[in-house]
mmCIF file of C-alpha atoms and ligand atoms in Angstrom:
data_model
loop_
_atom_site.group_PDB
_atom_site.id
_atom_site.type_symbol
_atom_site.label_atom_id
_atom_site.label_comp_id
_atom_site.label_asym_id
_atom_site.label_seq_id
_atom_site.Cartn_x
_atom_site.Cartn_y
_atom_site.Cartn_z
ATOM 1 C CA MET A 1497 61.559 12.756 53.773
ATOM 2 C CA ILE A 1498 60.275 11.386 57.042
ATOM 3 C CA LEU A 1499 56.660 11.046 58.138
ATOM 4 C CA GLU A 1500 56.242 10.504 61.856
ATOM 5 C CA ILE A 1501 53.234 9.539 63.902
ATOM 6 C CA HIS A 1502 53.439 10.602 67.554
ATOM 7 C CA ASN A 1503 51.110 9.367 70.305
ATOM 8 C CA LEU A 1504 48.186 9.285 67.907
ATOM 9 C CA SER A 1505 44.750 8.371 69.279
ATOM 10 C CA LYS A 1506 41.286 8.603 67.803
ATOM 11 C CA SER A 1507 37.924 7.588 69.192
ATOM 12 C CA TYR A 1508 34.410 7.661 67.817
ATOM 13 C CA GLY A 1509 32.294 8.364 70.906
ATOM 14 C CA SER A 1510 33.407 5.787 73.438
ATOM 15 C CA LYS A 1511 34.913 3.487 70.750
ATOM 16 C CA MET A 1512 38.713 3.732 70.609
ATOM 17 C CA ALA A 1513 39.650 3.288 66.937
ATOM 18 C CA LEU A 1514 43.366 4.095 67.365
ATOM 19 C CA GLU A 1515 45.284 3.982 70.594
ATOM 20 C CA ASN A 1516 48.572 5.786 71.064
ATOM 21 C CA ILE A 1517 50.237 4.915 67.751
ATOM 22 C CA ASN A 1518 53.930 5.754 67.366
ATOM 23 C CA CYS A 1519 55.937 5.006 64.234
ATOM 24 C CA SER A 1520 57.705 6.603 61.309
ATOM 25 C CA PHE A 1521 58.018 6.158 57.547
ATOM 26 C CA SER A 1522 60.481 7.208 54.885
ATOM 27 C CA GLU A 1523 60.706 6.237 51.192
ATOM 28 C CA GLY A 1524 59.668 2.640 50.577
ATOM 29 C CA ILE A 1525 56.572 0.452 50.511
ATOM 30 C CA TYR A 1526 54.720 -0.145 53.771
ATOM 31 C CA GLY A 1527 51.958 -2.685 54.111
ATOM 32 C CA LEU A 1528 49.276 -1.855 56.674
ATOM 33 C CA LEU A 1529 47.566 -5.052 57.795
ATOM 34 C CA GLY A 1530 44.741 -5.814 60.164
ATOM 35 C CA PRO A 1531 41.282 -7.382 60.123
ATOM 36 C CA ASN A 1532 38.152 -5.321 59.574
ATOM 37 C CA GLY A 1533 37.714 -2.843 62.389
ATOM 38 C CA ALA A 1534 41.436 -2.771 63.289
ATOM 39 C CA GLY A 1535 41.692 0.966 62.558
ATOM 40 C CA LYS A 1536 43.371 0.984 59.129
ATOM 41 C CA SER A 1537 40.926 3.378 57.452
ATOM 42 C CA THR A 1538 40.920 5.667 60.468
ATOM 43 C CA LEU A 1539 44.714 5.896 60.336
ATOM 44 C CA ILE A 1540 44.705 6.495 56.596
ATOM 45 C CA ASN A 1541 42.049 9.177 56.861
ATOM 46 C CA ILE A 1542 44.141 10.984 59.456
ATOM 47 C CA LEU A 1543 47.263 10.658 57.285
ATOM 48 C CA VAL A 1544 45.467 12.208 54.301
ATOM 49 C CA ASN A 1545 44.042 15.034 56.422
ATOM 50 C CA ASN A 1546 40.418 13.909 56.030
ATOM 51 C CA LEU A 1547 39.941 13.206 59.706
ATOM 52 C CA VAL A 1548 41.192 14.889 62.847
ATOM 53 C CA GLN A 1549 42.701 12.858 65.679
ATOM 54 C CA ASN A 1550 41.858 13.348 69.361
ATOM 55 C CA THR A 1551 45.447 13.460 70.509
ATOM 56 C CA GLY A 1552 48.918 13.218 69.017
ATOM 57 C CA GLU A 1553 50.279 14.490 65.734
ATOM 58 C CA VAL A 1554 51.518 13.511 62.305
ATOM 59 C CA MET A 1555 54.687 15.319 61.262
ATOM 60 C CA LEU A 1556 56.317 15.587 57.867
ATOM 61 C CA ASP A 1557 59.990 16.444 58.247
ATOM 62 C CA GLY A 1558 59.264 17.815 61.692
ATOM 63 C CA LYS A 1559 56.213 19.912 60.731
ATOM 64 C CA ASP A 1560 52.620 19.123 61.682
ATOM 65 C CA ILE A 1561 50.711 18.060 58.537
ATOM 66 C CA ARG A 1562 47.663 20.006 59.633
ATOM 67 C CA GLN A 1563 49.694 23.186 59.708
ATOM 68 C CA LEU A 1564 51.332 22.352 56.386
ATOM 69 C CA GLY A 1565 47.832 22.094 54.849
ATOM 70 C CA GLU A 1566 47.956 22.586 51.076
ATOM 71 C CA SER A 1567 51.710 22.117 50.778
ATOM 72 C CA TYR A 1568 51.275 18.678 52.381
ATOM 73 C CA ARG A 1569 48.268 17.767 50.233
ATOM 74 C CA SER A 1570 50.198 18.646 47.065
ATOM 75 C CA LEU A 1571 52.701 15.892 47.940
ATOM 76 C CA LEU A 1572 49.921 13.385 48.461
ATOM 77 C CA GLY A 1573 48.256 10.817 46.204
ATOM 78 C CA PHE A 1574 45.301 8.935 47.637
ATOM 79 C CA MET A 1575 43.256 6.017 46.397
ATOM 80 C CA PRO A 1576 40.281 5.674 48.741
ATOM 81 C CA GLN A 1577 38.581 2.367 49.393
ATOM 82 C CA GLN A 1578 35.243 3.006 47.800
ATOM 83 C CA GLN A 1579 35.025 5.593 45.170
ATOM 84 C CA ALA A 1580 32.049 6.048 42.920
ATOM 85 C CA LEU A 1581 33.288 6.365 39.365
ATOM 86 C CA PHE A 1582 31.528 8.497 36.809
ATOM 87 C CA ASP A 1583 30.384 5.726 34.502
ATOM 88 C CA SER A 1584 29.689 8.006 31.551
ATOM 89 C CA PHE A 1585 33.173 9.599 31.667
ATOM 90 C CA THR A 1586 35.912 8.178 29.505
ATOM 91 C CA ALA A 1587 39.175 7.300 31.283
ATOM 92 C CA ARG A 1588 40.903 10.331 29.779
ATOM 93 C CA ARG A 1589 38.097 12.710 30.759
ATOM 94 C CA PHE A 1590 37.992 11.317 34.297
ATOM 95 C CA LEU A 1591 41.716 11.921 34.728
ATOM 96 C CA GLY A 1592 41.328 15.420 33.272
ATOM 97 C CA TYR A 1593 38.605 16.140 35.799
ATOM 98 C CA MET A 1594 40.655 14.809 38.714
ATOM 99 C CA GLY A 1595 43.744 16.738 37.576
ATOM 100 C CA THR A 1596 41.745 19.963 37.429
ATOM 101 C CA LEU A 1597 40.477 19.317 40.960
ATOM 102 C CA LYS A 1598 44.092 18.883 42.027
ATOM 103 C CA GLY A 1599 44.851 22.278 40.500
ATOM 104 C CA MET A 1600 47.173 20.961 37.794
ATOM 105 C CA GLU A 1601 48.023 23.243 34.908
ATOM 106 C CA LYS A 1602 46.154 22.241 31.721
ATOM 107 C CA ARG A 1603 49.085 21.705 29.327
ATOM 108 C CA LYS A 1604 51.120 19.783 31.842
ATOM 109 C CA LEU A 1605 48.031 17.799 32.780
ATOM 110 C CA ASN A 1606 47.377 16.563 29.226
ATOM 111 C CA ASP A 1607 50.900 15.165 28.900
ATOM 112 C CA ARG A 1608 50.754 13.635 32.341
ATOM 113 C CA ILE A 1609 47.425 11.925 31.593
ATOM 114 C CA GLU A 1610 49.012 10.062 28.675
ATOM 115 C CA GLU A 1611 51.963 9.151 30.880
ATOM 116 C CA VAL A 1612 49.895 7.710 33.734
ATOM 117 C CA LEU A 1613 47.533 5.895 31.369
ATOM 118 C CA SER A 1614 50.559 4.124 29.994
ATOM 119 C CA MET A 1615 51.917 3.423 33.493
ATOM 120 C CA VAL A 1616 48.718 1.652 34.498
ATOM 121 C CA ASN A 1617 48.497 -0.012 31.123
ATOM 122 C CA LEU A 1618 45.260 1.647 30.062
ATOM 123 C CA SER A 1619 46.413 3.647 27.034
ATOM 124 C CA ASN A 1620 44.274 1.479 24.778
ATOM 125 C CA ALA A 1621 41.199 2.133 26.893
ATOM 126 C CA ALA A 1622 41.701 5.916 27.193
ATOM 127 C CA ASP A 1623 38.515 6.742 25.273
ATOM 128 C CA LYS A 1624 36.349 3.984 26.689
ATOM 129 C CA ARG A 1625 33.689 4.827 29.237
ATOM 130 C CA LEU A 1626 34.428 3.851 32.840
ATOM 131 C CA GLY A 1627 31.049 2.098 32.992
ATOM 132 C CA SER A 1628 32.400 -0.539 30.609
ATOM 133 C CA PHE A 1629 35.590 -1.171 32.655
ATOM 134 C CA SER A 1630 36.290 -4.483 34.431
ATOM 135 C CA GLY A 1631 37.007 -4.468 38.182
ATOM 136 C CA GLY A 1632 40.753 -4.550 37.575
ATOM 137 C CA MET A 1633 40.591 -1.674 35.083
ATOM 138 C CA LYS A 1634 38.570 0.404 37.565
ATOM 139 C CA GLN A 1635 41.167 -0.156 40.269
ATOM 140 C CA ARG A 1636 43.910 0.796 37.824
ATOM 141 C CA ILE A 1637 42.227 4.061 36.801
ATOM 142 C CA LEU A 1638 41.832 4.895 40.509
ATOM 143 C CA ILE A 1639 45.552 4.308 40.984
ATOM 144 C CA ALA A 1640 46.181 6.471 37.913
ATOM 145 C CA GLN A 1641 44.288 9.414 39.454
ATOM 146 C CA ALA A 1642 46.259 8.962 42.682
ATOM 147 C CA ILE A 1643 49.605 9.295 40.874
ATOM 148 C CA LEU A 1644 48.586 12.112 38.477
ATOM 149 C CA ASN A 1645 50.414 14.780 40.477
ATOM 150 C CA ASP A 1646 53.507 12.560 40.857
ATOM 151 C CA PRO A 1647 52.999 12.382 44.633
ATOM 152 C CA LYS A 1648 55.893 11.773 47.009
ATOM 153 C CA ILE A 1649 53.477 10.079 49.400
ATOM 154 C CA LEU A 1650 51.057 7.563 47.927
ATOM 155 C CA ILE A 1651 48.339 6.034 50.076
ATOM 156 C CA LEU A 1652 46.255 3.147 48.779
ATOM 157 C CA ASP A 1653 43.274 1.806 50.712
ATOM 158 C CA GLU A 1654 42.487 -1.812 49.712
ATOM 159 C CA PRO A 1655 43.755 -1.432 46.133
ATOM 160 C CA THR A 1656 42.881 -5.008 45.178
ATOM 161 C CA ALA A 1657 39.407 -5.197 46.739
ATOM 162 C CA GLY A 1658 37.068 -7.383 44.725
ATOM 163 C CA LEU A 1659 39.663 -8.538 42.199
ATOM 164 C CA ASP A 1660 40.433 -12.054 41.005
ATOM 165 C CA PRO A 1661 43.909 -13.544 41.672
ATOM 166 C CA LYS A 1662 45.288 -12.684 38.234
ATOM 167 C CA GLU A 1663 44.217 -9.056 38.538
ATOM 168 C CA ARG A 1664 45.533 -8.898 42.112
ATOM 169 C CA ILE A 1665 48.992 -9.948 40.928
ATOM 170 C CA ARG A 1666 48.893 -7.430 38.111
ATOM 171 C CA ILE A 1667 47.969 -4.556 40.457
ATOM 172 C CA ARG A 1668 50.597 -5.685 42.953
ATOM 173 C CA ASN A 1669 53.359 -5.649 40.346
ATOM 174 C CA MET A 1670 52.193 -2.310 39.059
ATOM 175 C CA ILE A 1671 52.343 -0.809 42.533
ATOM 176 C CA SER A 1672 55.967 -1.925 42.920
ATOM 177 C CA GLU A 1673 56.807 -0.371 39.567
ATOM 178 C CA ILE A 1674 55.297 3.041 40.277
ATOM 179 C CA SER A 1675 56.616 3.224 43.830
ATOM 180 C CA PHE A 1676 60.218 4.077 43.124
ATOM 181 C CA SER A 1677 61.468 6.856 45.456
ATOM 182 C CA LYS A 1678 58.039 7.374 47.015
ATOM 183 C CA LEU A 1679 56.619 6.646 50.417
ATOM 184 C CA VAL A 1680 53.815 4.187 49.693
ATOM 185 C CA LEU A 1681 51.360 2.942 52.292
ATOM 186 C CA ILE A 1682 49.019 0.113 51.281
ATOM 187 C CA ALA A 1683 46.198 -0.869 53.612
ATOM 188 C CA THR A 1684 44.716 -4.309 53.153
ATOM 189 C CA HIS A 1685 43.445 -7.322 55.015
ATOM 190 C CA VAL A 1686 44.879 -9.621 52.354
ATOM 191 C CA VAL A 1687 48.328 -10.715 53.491
ATOM 192 C CA THR A 1688 49.533 -11.884 50.082
ATOM 193 C CA ASP A 1689 48.832 -8.461 48.548
ATOM 194 C CA ILE A 1690 51.761 -6.933 50.369
ATOM 195 C CA GLU A 1691 53.957 -9.739 51.681
ATOM 196 C CA PHE A 1692 56.526 -9.663 48.896
ATOM 197 C CA ILE A 1693 56.437 -6.023 47.839
ATOM 198 C CA SER A 1694 56.672 -4.277 51.218
ATOM 199 C CA ASN A 1695 59.886 -3.083 52.813
ATOM 200 C CA GLU A 1696 58.028 -3.024 56.088
ATOM 201 C CA ILE A 1697 54.725 -4.330 57.389
ATOM 202 C CA MET A 1698 52.684 -2.787 60.154
ATOM 203 C CA ILE A 1699 49.952 -4.741 61.872
ATOM 204 C CA LEU A 1700 47.065 -3.134 63.733
ATOM 205 C CA LYS A 1701 44.843 -5.014 66.159
ATOM 206 C CA GLN A 1702 41.845 -3.306 67.747
ATOM 207 C CA GLY A 1703 43.402 0.107 67.293
ATOM 208 C CA GLU A 1704 46.813 -0.832 68.653
ATOM 209 C CA LEU A 1705 50.032 -1.168 66.701
ATOM 210 C CA VAL A 1706 51.169 -4.760 67.282
ATOM 211 C CA VAL A 1707 54.315 -4.498 65.163
ATOM 212 C CA LYS A 1708 55.974 -2.448 62.441
ATOM 213 C CA SER A 1709 59.133 -3.911 60.970
ATOM 214 C CA GLN A 1710 60.674 -5.827 58.099
ATOM 215 C CA PRO A 1711 58.758 -9.039 57.376
ATOM 216 C CA ALA A 1712 61.848 -11.269 57.769
ATOM 217 C CA LYS A 1713 62.555 -9.868 61.239
ATOM 218 C CA MET A 1714 59.026 -10.417 62.500
ATOM 219 C CA LEU A 1715 58.930 -13.933 61.101
ATOM 220 C CA GLU A 1716 62.097 -14.801 63.020
ATOM 221 C CA ILE A 1717 60.071 -14.345 66.192
ATOM 222 C CA ILE A 1718 57.734 -17.222 65.321
ATOM 223 C CA ALA A 1719 60.486 -19.287 63.647
ATOM 224 C CA ASP A 1720 60.033 -22.206 66.098
ATOM 225 C CA LYS A 1721 56.247 -22.157 66.098
ATOM 226 C CA VAL A 1722 55.224 -23.497 62.715
ATOM 227 C CA TYR A 1723 55.011 -27.233 62.102
ATOM 228 C CA GLU A 1724 53.764 -29.651 59.527
ATOM 229 C CA LEU A 1725 52.029 -32.694 60.975
ATOM 230 C CA HIS A 1726 51.275 -35.920 59.145
ATOM 231 C CA VAL A 1727 48.063 -37.269 60.616
ATOM 232 C CA ARG A 1728 45.266 -39.675 59.798
ATOM 233 C CA GLU A 1729 41.951 -38.156 58.848
ATOM 234 C CA GLU A 1730 40.244 -39.346 62.035
ATOM 235 C CA GLU A 1731 42.823 -37.435 64.089
ATOM 236 C CA LEU A 1732 41.895 -34.101 62.489
ATOM 237 C CA PRO A 1733 39.234 -32.946 64.991
ATOM 238 C CA LYS A 1734 41.719 -33.431 67.847
ATOM 239 C CA VAL A 1735 44.432 -31.542 65.983
ATOM 240 C CA SER A 1736 42.189 -28.602 65.070
ATOM 241 C CA SER A 1737 40.834 -28.241 68.574
ATOM 242 C CA ARG A 1738 44.351 -28.177 70.027
ATOM 243 C CA TRP A 1739 46.226 -25.901 67.626
ATOM 244 C CA ARG A 1740 45.743 -23.046 65.209
ATOM 245 C CA VAL A 1741 45.546 -24.715 61.810
ATOM 246 C CA CYS A 1742 46.991 -22.734 58.884
ATOM 247 C CA SER A 1743 46.258 -25.219 56.121
ATOM 248 C CA MET A 1744 45.509 -28.856 55.322
ATOM 249 C CA LEU A 1745 46.428 -30.990 52.352
ATOM 250 C CA LYS A 1746 45.070 -34.485 51.844
ATOM 251 C CA ASP A 1747 47.642 -36.897 50.438
ATOM 252 C CA ASN A 1748 46.233 -40.406 49.933
ATOM 253 C CA ASP A 1749 45.335 -41.699 53.399
ATOM 254 C CA ILE A 1750 47.199 -39.062 55.389
ATOM 255 C CA VAL A 1751 46.590 -35.353 55.849
ATOM 256 C CA ILE A 1752 49.429 -32.838 55.976
ATOM 257 C CA VAL A 1753 48.396 -30.156 58.452
ATOM 258 C CA ARG A 1754 50.286 -26.892 58.926
ATOM 259 C CA ILE A 1755 49.867 -25.747 62.500
ATOM 260 C CA LEU A 1756 51.062 -23.018 64.841
ATOM 261 C CA SER A 1757 52.202 -24.228 68.208
ATOM 262 C CA ASP A 1758 54.153 -22.634 71.046
ATOM 263 C CA ASP A 1759 55.572 -26.092 71.900
ATOM 264 C CA GLN A 1760 56.795 -29.002 69.805
ATOM 265 C CA PRO A 1761 53.798 -31.166 68.883
ATOM 266 C CA GLU A 1762 55.088 -34.282 70.665
ATOM 267 C CA GLY A 1763 53.256 -37.514 69.930
ATOM 268 C CA TYR A 1764 52.766 -36.681 66.240
ATOM 269 C CA ASP A 1765 54.809 -37.219 63.110
ATOM 270 C CA TYR A 1766 55.945 -33.612 62.665
ATOM 271 C CA ARG A 1767 58.595 -31.392 61.137
ATOM 272 C CA PRO A 1768 59.315 -27.699 61.760
ATOM 273 C CA VAL A 1769 58.715 -25.433 58.735
ATOM 274 C CA LYS A 1770 59.649 -21.862 57.869
ATOM 275 C CA PRO A 1771 56.964 -19.318 58.747
ATOM 276 C CA VAL A 1772 55.334 -16.991 56.225
ATOM 277 C CA LEU A 1773 53.435 -13.793 56.986
ATOM 278 C CA GLU A 1774 50.056 -15.549 56.902
ATOM 279 C CA ASP A 1775 51.241 -17.729 59.791
ATOM 280 C CA LEU A 1776 52.041 -14.665 61.883
ATOM 281 C CA TYR A 1777 48.706 -13.121 60.957
ATOM 282 C CA LEU A 1778 46.846 -16.233 62.075
ATOM 283 C CA TYR A 1779 48.995 -16.420 65.210
ATOM 284 C CA LEU A 1780 47.878 -12.903 66.147
ATOM 285 C CA PHE A 1781 44.265 -13.056 65.067
ATOM 286 C CA ASP A 1782 43.000 -16.571 65.749
ATOM 287 C CA ASP A 1783 40.165 -15.932 68.222
ATOM 288 C CA ARG A 1784 40.457 -19.203 70.097
ATOM 289 C CA ILE A 1785 44.091 -19.115 71.154
ATOM 290 C CA LYS A 1786 45.749 -16.047 72.666
ATOM 291 C CA PRO A 1787 49.217 -15.142 71.372
ATOM 292 C CA ASP A 1788 52.088 -15.765 73.751
ATOM 293 C CA THR A 1789 52.933 -12.587 75.712
ATOM 294 C CA GLU A 1790 56.631 -13.110 75.034
ATOM 295 C CA VAL A 1791 55.969 -13.021 71.279
ATOM 296 C CA LEU A 1792 53.965 -9.812 71.666
ATOM 297 C CA GLU A 1793 56.782 -8.284 73.724
ATOM 298 C CA ARG A 1794 59.390 -9.200 71.137
ATOM 299 C CA LEU A 1795 57.261 -7.752 68.336
ATOM 300 C CA LYS A 1796 56.935 -4.548 70.345
ATOM 301 C CA GLU A 1797 60.700 -4.410 70.835
ATOM 302 C CA LEU A 1798 61.189 -4.708 67.077
ATOM 303 C CA THR A 1799 58.779 -1.833 66.509
ATOM 304 C CA ASN A 1800 60.473 0.361 69.095
ATOM 305 C CA LYS A 1801 63.895 -0.415 67.669
ATOM 306 C CA GLY A 1802 62.728 0.804 64.252
ATOM 307 C CA TRP A 1803 61.215 3.865 65.865
ATOM 308 C CA ALA A 1804 64.423 4.793 67.667
ATOM 309 C CA VAL A 1805 66.479 4.815 64.452
HETATM 310 P P1 ADP B 1467 39.468 -0.912 59.330
HETATM 311 O O1 ADP B 1467 39.712 0.073 58.242
HETATM 312 O O2 ADP B 1467 40.704 -1.588 59.813
HETATM 313 O O3 ADP B 1467 38.367 -1.876 58.999
HETATM 314 P P2 ADP B 1467 38.243 1.320 60.758
HETATM 315 O O4 ADP B 1467 39.253 2.385 60.898
HETATM 316 O O5 ADP B 1467 37.222 1.481 59.667
HETATM 317 O O6 ADP B 1467 38.968 -0.095 60.638
HETATM 318 O O7 ADP B 1467 37.433 1.171 62.117
HETATM 319 C C1 ADP B 1467 38.054 1.086 63.389
HETATM 320 C C2 ADP B 1467 36.976 1.035 64.474
HETATM 321 O O8 ADP B 1467 36.301 2.284 64.533
HETATM 322 C C3 ADP B 1467 35.908 -0.009 64.210
HETATM 323 O O9 ADP B 1467 35.506 -0.537 65.444
HETATM 324 C C4 ADP B 1467 34.774 0.780 63.590
HETATM 325 O O10 ADP B 1467 33.540 0.171 63.870
HETATM 326 C C5 ADP B 1467 34.914 2.128 64.285
HETATM 327 N N1 ADP B 1467 34.482 3.234 63.399
HETATM 328 C C6 ADP B 1467 35.036 3.569 62.211
HETATM 329 N N2 ADP B 1467 34.430 4.660 61.692
HETATM 330 C C7 ADP B 1467 33.469 5.015 62.567
HETATM 331 C C8 ADP B 1467 32.492 6.071 62.601
HETATM 332 N N3 ADP B 1467 32.395 6.982 61.630
HETATM 333 N N4 ADP B 1467 31.675 6.111 63.675
HETATM 334 C C9 ADP B 1467 31.755 5.215 64.682
HETATM 335 N N5 ADP B 1467 32.662 4.199 64.714
HETATM 336 C C10 ADP B 1467 33.497 4.090 63.666
#
């Protein structure tokens, strides 16, 4: 199975929300990253056939998804960002309702409901009303409805929105478990949600695809740009005005500052450190300092290489 996006653009009036996106997906987990307004929801809404693009197409195994219509939608599971739940419904009744909407046959549906409740670890809450669910339980029941029809393509929009760290980790692990042999696309602006479970990450910035590749490959590109400085507290203002600061840790009378720098931070007590995805994210999205054009070019090359395969 291969899902391809060709020359895809979408605008709302004069606002370009997506600009000439080209990439492809097969089975695996893909993390879709970008700050608010980057175009993630617009892309997802096009991929699930809820929104029509201005130009370009999305093809599943060489066929336009808009022409495939119902046969495409039957392969699809979608967890939208904000979904009003029916508070008075029990979990089991809600899934029954969603399954009926999806046109699932009643007998098969009842068995499948028990199966997915167990997959999202909600079997014990099957007869509880959704109104009494915690945030994490609500997210899990929304994932459950998305996988009811055993979709080959699963699209999750901000699946951990509003959750505490423990619940985030739980949802993250659950997503990896249910994703076997599916194409899963997870949109988020939280880097840690997808860093360790995605085969590939794609990053959108103001409607443009900055990169789509394996995390390790993109991190290689900023391998010589992340440093740890040991500075005195009074030096901090100078350091933060000069570099992008990823984090700071006070240790007695010194501060350990993790910075991004295109050059070696001469004049300071420093050591190079291994980049993580958050570093790349900050490198691309820090408003004050523009990313190096060579880095952007190399990220583009990576994306195109993946596309050519
Ligand atoms: P994200 O999901 O990454 O936050 P969106 O796809 O929601 O990004 O939005 C991309 C851009 O398109 C933003 O500038 C947003 O303001 C604009 N936009 C999104 N939906 C609409 C709409 N219905 N009408 C006008 N502009 C919109």
